[in-house]
Amino acid sequence: MSSTLRTAEALADAGLVDPARLLELAEVARRPAVALTRGLAALIDPADPAAPIARLFLPSAAELVASPGENADPIGDEAHIPAPGIVHRYPDRVLLKVTHTCAVYCRFCFRREVVGPGKAAALTPADLERALAYIAATPAIWEVILTGGDPLTLSPRRLSALMRRLAGIQHVKAVRFHTRVPVADPARITPALVRAMKSPRQAIFVALHANHPRELTPAARAACARLVDAGVPMVSQTVLLAGVNDDAPTLAALMRAFVETRIKPYYLHHGDFAPGTAHFRTGLAEGQALMRDLRGDLSGLAQPTYVLDLPGGHGKVPVGPAYLAGDLDACVTVEDPWGTRHSYPPA
């Protein structure tokens, strides 16, 4: 990641932003961090700053606009932190935020206030011990989700040491990595890193975050293949974003691209109320309409679950369209994917 573009000046030097906007963009970049790998930069058309990939990664003055309801902790993580680096919102799983560093910083990130330069890069050894002690002392924890930041920015040595510690906690049966690295920095997915991710006794999963089909370049698909071929199942996470993927053809292309890469579509997240992200958010009705479009035309393998992470730390709920109407204990009306209504049970 040594050639990553990390300032507004570097973006201008690479021809990705107009130098006349440097003063404005420098102010934006002082808040949410800027980091753009060369591989993703190559997907951006400098002549079209509103194009989807540019919107994902290039800073915009719109980020300086505060909107009602926005919050530095939009999904309420802070109310569920029993130990450093741990978020324990659901009974059987915890987040373990091992680092606050990412390979690339997305402009809509819901953790934009706590990741990037100026933040602690990783848990201190003492804090990591406290986090692991909490997991070990809480038998209800069945799954540990490694996130941050991006856990795959850790070195194979550090990752291997962490996985050995988790393997020693008998009630932890699954470990999930939330990452953008296969898309942002595919060459980082080396045989050594893949070996470091494995566990002798736990199921390992990788959740890949991607939001547009163009992110799944040949290099990204090859990086994912190195994981899948090593026996690591993959699922996807996507955020519904205005101007990026808020149309049915783009979403369908993305979900099919995941399946073609042997990644099962998992979550389509409704946009969170992170500060300065109103220009990315869509309405729930729009999201439901898109899901209806996908249901009729897209293979079941390619269907994600549309979810809303409730503000205040109340968890995720599915918010896809409803297809039933009537008394569920009697006869109901069921709407098919193409909008035709049917009685069930049939007369």
Coordinates of C-alpha atoms in Angstrom, one line a residue:
M1 CA 0.0 0.0 0.0
S2 CA 3.1 2.3 -0.2
S3 CA 1.8 3.9 -3.4
T4 CA -1.6 4.7 -1.9
L5 CA -2.9 8.3 -2.6
R6 CA -3.5 9.8 0.8
T7 CA -4.0 13.6 0.3
A8 CA -6.0 15.9 -1.9
E9 CA -2.7 17.0 -3.4
A10 CA -1.8 13.4 -4.3
L11 CA -5.2 13.0 -6.0
A12 CA -4.6 16.2 -8.0
D13 CA -1.1 15.1 -9.0
A14 CA -2.7 11.8 -10.3
G15 CA -5.2 13.8 -12.4
L16 CA -8.1 12.6 -10.4
V17 CA -9.4 15.9 -9.1
D18 CA -9.2 19.5 -10.4
P19 CA -6.3 21.4 -8.8
A20 CA -8.6 24.4 -8.5
R21 CA -10.5 22.4 -5.9
L22 CA -7.5 21.7 -3.6
L23 CA -8.4 24.2 -0.9
E24 CA -12.0 22.9 -0.6
L25 CA -10.9 19.2 -0.7
A26 CA -8.1 19.7 1.8
E27 CA -10.7 20.8 4.3
V28 CA -12.8 17.6 3.6
A29 CA -9.7 15.4 3.8
R30 CA -8.8 16.7 7.3
R31 CA -11.9 15.0 8.7
P32 CA -12.6 11.6 7.1
A33 CA -9.3 10.2 5.9
V34 CA -8.3 9.9 2.3
A35 CA -6.7 6.7 1.0
L36 CA -7.0 5.4 -2.6
T37 CA -5.0 2.5 -3.9
R38 CA -3.5 2.8 -7.4
G39 CA -5.6 -0.1 -8.6
L40 CA -8.9 1.5 -7.7
A41 CA -7.6 4.9 -8.9
A42 CA -7.2 3.3 -12.3
L43 CA -11.0 2.7 -12.5
I44 CA -11.8 6.4 -12.1
D45 CA -12.5 8.6 -15.1
P46 CA -11.0 12.0 -14.2
A47 CA -13.4 13.6 -16.7
D48 CA -16.5 12.3 -14.8
P49 CA -16.3 13.1 -11.1
A50 CA -19.9 12.0 -10.6
A51 CA -19.1 8.5 -11.9
P52 CA -19.8 5.7 -9.4
I53 CA -16.2 4.8 -8.6
A54 CA -15.2 8.4 -8.2
R55 CA -18.2 8.9 -5.8
L56 CA -17.1 6.0 -3.7
F57 CA -13.5 7.2 -3.0
L58 CA -12.9 10.9 -4.0
P59 CA -13.6 13.5 -1.3
S60 CA -16.4 15.9 -2.0
A61 CA -17.5 19.2 -0.4
A62 CA -20.9 17.6 0.2
E63 CA -19.3 15.8 3.1
L64 CA -19.0 19.1 4.9
V65 CA -22.8 19.4 5.0
A66 CA -24.4 18.2 8.2
S67 CA -27.9 16.8 8.0
P68 CA -30.5 16.2 10.7
G69 CA -30.1 12.9 12.5
E70 CA -26.5 12.4 11.5
N71 CA -24.3 11.0 14.3
A72 CA -20.6 10.2 14.7
D73 CA -21.8 6.8 16.1
P74 CA -24.7 6.2 13.7
I75 CA -25.5 2.5 14.6
G76 CA -24.8 2.9 18.4
D77 CA -21.6 0.9 18.8
E78 CA -20.6 2.9 21.8
A79 CA -23.4 1.5 23.9
H80 CA -22.2 -2.0 23.5
I81 CA -18.4 -1.9 24.3
P82 CA -17.6 -4.1 27.3
A83 CA -13.9 -4.2 26.6
P84 CA -11.4 -2.4 24.3
G85 CA -12.0 -3.2 20.7
I86 CA -15.2 -5.3 21.5
V87 CA -18.7 -4.5 20.3
H88 CA -21.2 -7.0 21.8
R89 CA -24.6 -6.1 20.5
Y90 CA -25.9 -9.6 19.7
P91 CA -25.8 -12.5 22.2
D92 CA -23.8 -15.0 20.2
R93 CA -21.3 -12.8 18.4
V94 CA -18.9 -9.9 18.9
L95 CA -17.0 -7.5 16.7
L96 CA -13.3 -7.4 17.5
K97 CA -11.9 -4.2 16.0
V98 CA -8.3 -5.1 15.9
T99 CA -7.2 -2.1 13.8
H100 CA -8.4 1.3 12.7
T101 CA -6.5 1.2 9.4
C102 CA -8.0 0.5 6.0
A103 CA -6.5 -0.1 2.6
V104 CA -8.9 2.4 1.2
Y105 CA -11.3 4.9 2.9
C106 CA -14.8 5.0 1.5
R107 CA -16.5 8.4 1.5
F108 CA -19.7 7.1 3.0
C109 CA -18.1 5.0 5.8
F110 CA -20.2 4.7 9.0
R111 CA -17.0 4.6 11.0
R112 CA -15.5 7.6 9.3
E113 CA -15.0 9.4 12.6
V114 CA -12.9 6.6 14.2
V115 CA -10.7 5.2 11.4
G116 CA -7.7 6.6 9.6
P117 CA -4.6 8.7 10.4
G118 CA -4.7 10.3 13.8
K119 CA -6.5 7.4 15.3
A120 CA -4.9 4.5 17.2
A121 CA -3.7 2.2 14.4
A122 CA -4.4 -1.0 16.3
L123 CA -5.3 -2.2 19.8
T124 CA -2.4 -2.0 22.2
P125 CA -1.1 -5.4 23.4
A126 CA -2.7 -4.7 26.8
D127 CA -6.0 -3.8 25.2
L128 CA -5.9 -6.8 23.0
E129 CA -5.4 -9.0 26.0
R130 CA -8.4 -7.4 27.7
A131 CA -10.5 -8.0 24.6
L132 CA -9.5 -11.7 24.3
A133 CA -10.1 -12.1 28.0
Y134 CA -13.7 -10.9 27.6
I135 CA -14.3 -13.3 24.7
A136 CA -12.8 -16.2 26.7
A137 CA -14.9 -15.3 29.8
T138 CA -18.2 -15.1 27.8
P139 CA -19.3 -18.6 26.8
A140 CA -22.3 -17.3 24.8
I141 CA -19.9 -15.9 22.1
W142 CA -20.1 -18.4 19.2
E143 CA -18.6 -16.1 16.5
V144 CA -15.9 -13.5 16.5
I145 CA -16.1 -10.9 13.6
L146 CA -12.7 -9.3 12.9
T147 CA -13.3 -5.8 11.7
G148 CA -12.0 -2.3 12.3
G149 CA -10.6 -0.8 10.1
D150 CA -9.7 -3.8 8.0
P151 CA -8.2 -6.9 9.6
L152 CA -6.5 -7.9 6.4
T153 CA -4.2 -4.9 6.6
L154 CA -2.4 -6.7 9.5
S155 CA 0.7 -8.7 8.7
P156 CA 0.5 -12.5 8.3
R157 CA 2.6 -12.7 11.5
R158 CA 0.2 -10.6 13.6
L159 CA -2.8 -12.2 12.0
S160 CA -1.5 -15.7 12.7
A161 CA -0.8 -14.9 16.3
L162 CA -4.4 -13.6 16.8
M163 CA -5.9 -16.6 15.1
R164 CA -3.9 -18.9 17.4
R165 CA -5.3 -17.1 20.4
L166 CA -8.9 -17.3 19.1
A167 CA -8.4 -21.0 18.3
G168 CA -7.7 -21.6 22.0
I169 CA -11.1 -20.3 23.1
Q170 CA -13.2 -23.5 22.9
H171 CA -16.7 -21.9 22.7
V172 CA -15.7 -19.7 19.6
K173 CA -16.7 -21.9 16.7
A174 CA -16.6 -19.3 13.8
V175 CA -14.4 -16.4 12.8
R176 CA -15.5 -13.9 10.2
F177 CA -13.3 -11.3 8.5
H178 CA -14.9 -8.1 7.2
T179 CA -12.6 -6.7 4.5
R180 CA -12.2 -4.6 1.4
V181 CA -8.6 -5.7 0.8
P182 CA -9.3 -8.2 -2.1
V183 CA -10.8 -5.3 -4.0
A184 CA -8.6 -2.5 -2.8
D185 CA -5.2 -4.2 -2.7
P186 CA -5.6 -7.7 -4.3
A187 CA -1.8 -8.4 -4.3
R188 CA -2.0 -8.4 -0.5
I189 CA -3.9 -11.7 -0.6
T190 CA -0.8 -13.8 -0.6
P191 CA -0.5 -17.5 0.3
A192 CA 1.1 -16.4 3.6
L193 CA -1.8 -14.2 4.5
V194 CA -4.3 -16.9 3.6
R195 CA -2.5 -19.4 5.8
A196 CA -2.5 -16.9 8.6
M197 CA -6.3 -16.6 8.4
K198 CA -6.9 -20.3 8.9
S199 CA -7.9 -22.0 12.1
P200 CA -7.3 -25.7 13.1
R201 CA -10.8 -25.9 14.7
Q202 CA -13.0 -23.0 13.7
A203 CA -15.0 -22.2 10.6
I204 CA -13.5 -19.2 8.7
F205 CA -15.6 -16.9 6.6
V206 CA -14.7 -13.7 4.7
A207 CA -17.3 -11.0 4.1
L208 CA -16.2 -8.9 1.1
H209 CA -17.4 -5.3 0.9
A210 CA -17.9 -4.1 -2.7
N211 CA -20.5 -1.7 -4.1
H212 CA -20.1 -1.6 -7.8
P213 CA -19.5 -4.4 -10.4
R214 CA -16.4 -2.5 -11.7
E215 CA -14.7 -3.1 -8.4
L216 CA -14.5 -6.8 -9.1
T217 CA -11.6 -6.5 -11.5
P218 CA -9.7 -9.5 -12.8
A219 CA -7.1 -8.9 -10.1
A220 CA -9.8 -8.7 -7.4
R221 CA -11.5 -11.9 -8.6
A222 CA -8.1 -13.7 -8.6
A223 CA -7.5 -12.6 -5.0
C224 CA -11.0 -14.0 -4.1
A225 CA -10.1 -17.2 -5.9
R226 CA -7.0 -17.6 -3.7
L227 CA -9.2 -17.5 -0.6
V228 CA -12.0 -19.7 -1.9
D229 CA -9.6 -22.3 -3.4
A230 CA -7.9 -22.4 0.1
G231 CA -11.3 -23.5 1.5
V232 CA -12.4 -20.1 2.8
P233 CA -16.1 -19.4 2.0
M234 CA -17.0 -15.8 1.1
V235 CA -20.1 -13.7 1.4
S236 CA -20.7 -10.1 0.3
Q237 CA -21.7 -6.8 1.9
T238 CA -22.9 -3.9 -0.1
V239 CA -24.3 -0.5 0.8
L240 CA -27.1 1.0 -1.2
L241 CA -25.7 4.3 -2.4
A242 CA -27.2 7.1 -4.5
G243 CA -25.4 7.6 -7.7
V244 CA -23.4 4.4 -7.3
N245 CA -25.7 1.4 -7.3
D246 CA -29.2 2.7 -6.8
D247 CA -30.6 1.2 -10.0
A248 CA -31.7 -2.4 -10.7
P249 CA -29.3 -3.1 -13.6
T250 CA -26.2 -2.1 -11.6
L251 CA -27.3 -4.0 -8.5
A252 CA -28.1 -7.1 -10.6
A253 CA -24.7 -6.9 -12.3
L254 CA -22.9 -6.6 -9.0
M255 CA -24.8 -9.5 -7.4
R256 CA -24.1 -11.7 -10.4
A257 CA -20.5 -10.7 -10.4
F258 CA -20.3 -11.9 -6.7
V259 CA -21.8 -15.2 -7.6
E260 CA -19.5 -15.6 -10.6
T261 CA -16.6 -15.0 -8.2
R262 CA -18.0 -17.7 -5.8
I263 CA -19.2 -15.1 -3.3
K264 CA -22.7 -15.5 -1.9
P265 CA -24.5 -12.2 -1.7
Y266 CA -25.3 -11.6 1.9
Y267 CA -26.4 -8.1 3.0
L268 CA -27.5 -5.0 1.1
H269 CA -27.3 -2.3 3.8
H270 CA -29.4 0.8 3.8
G271 CA -27.2 3.9 4.2
D272 CA -26.4 4.9 7.8
F273 CA -26.7 8.4 9.2
A274 CA -22.9 9.0 9.3
P275 CA -21.9 12.7 9.3
G276 CA -21.7 14.3 5.8
T277 CA -23.3 11.3 3.9
A278 CA -26.7 12.6 3.0
H279 CA -25.8 12.8 -0.6
F280 CA -25.3 9.0 -0.6
R281 CA -28.5 8.0 1.2
T282 CA -31.6 6.7 -0.6
G283 CA -35.2 6.3 0.8
L284 CA -36.4 2.9 2.1
A285 CA -39.2 2.9 -0.5
E286 CA -36.6 3.2 -3.2
G287 CA -34.6 0.3 -1.7
Q288 CA -37.7 -1.9 -1.5
A289 CA -38.6 -1.2 -5.1
L290 CA -35.1 -2.2 -6.2
M291 CA -35.4 -5.4 -4.2
R292 CA -38.7 -6.1 -5.9
D293 CA -37.0 -5.7 -9.3
L294 CA -34.2 -8.1 -8.3
R295 CA -36.6 -10.7 -6.9
G296 CA -38.4 -11.1 -10.3
D297 CA -35.4 -11.2 -12.5
L298 CA -32.3 -12.5 -10.6
S299 CA -31.4 -16.0 -9.5
G300 CA -32.0 -16.9 -5.9
L301 CA -28.2 -17.4 -5.5
A302 CA -27.8 -13.7 -6.2
Q303 CA -30.4 -12.3 -3.8
P304 CA -29.0 -10.3 -0.9
T305 CA -31.0 -9.4 2.3
Y306 CA -31.9 -5.7 2.4
V307 CA -31.2 -4.6 6.0
L308 CA -31.4 -1.4 8.1
D309 CA -29.1 -1.0 11.0
L310 CA -31.2 0.9 13.5
P311 CA -29.7 4.0 15.1
G312 CA -29.0 3.8 18.8
G313 CA -27.5 0.3 18.8
H314 CA -30.8 -1.6 18.3
G315 CA -29.4 -4.0 15.6
K316 CA -30.2 -4.9 12.1
V317 CA -33.6 -5.7 10.7
P318 CA -34.6 -6.9 7.3
V319 CA -36.6 -4.1 5.5
G320 CA -37.3 -5.8 2.1
P321 CA -40.7 -5.5 0.5
A322 CA -43.7 -7.4 1.9
Y323 CA -45.5 -9.8 -0.3
L324 CA -48.4 -10.9 2.1
A325 CA -51.6 -9.2 3.0
G326 CA -54.6 -10.4 5.0
D327 CA -55.2 -12.7 8.0
L328 CA -52.2 -15.1 8.2
D329 CA -54.3 -17.7 10.0
A330 CA -56.9 -17.7 7.2
C331 CA -56.6 -16.8 3.5
V332 CA -53.9 -14.3 2.5
T333 CA -53.1 -12.4 -0.6
V334 CA -49.6 -13.0 -1.9
E335 CA -48.0 -10.7 -4.5
D336 CA -45.6 -12.4 -6.9
P337 CA -42.4 -10.8 -8.1
W338 CA -44.2 -9.3 -11.0
G339 CA -46.9 -7.6 -9.0
T340 CA -49.8 -10.0 -9.6
R341 CA -51.8 -10.9 -6.5
H342 CA -52.8 -14.5 -5.6
S343 CA -55.0 -16.0 -2.9
Y344 CA -53.3 -18.6 -0.6
P345 CA -54.2 -21.3 0.1
P346 CA -55.8 -21.7 -3.3
A347 CA -59.6 -22.0 -3.3

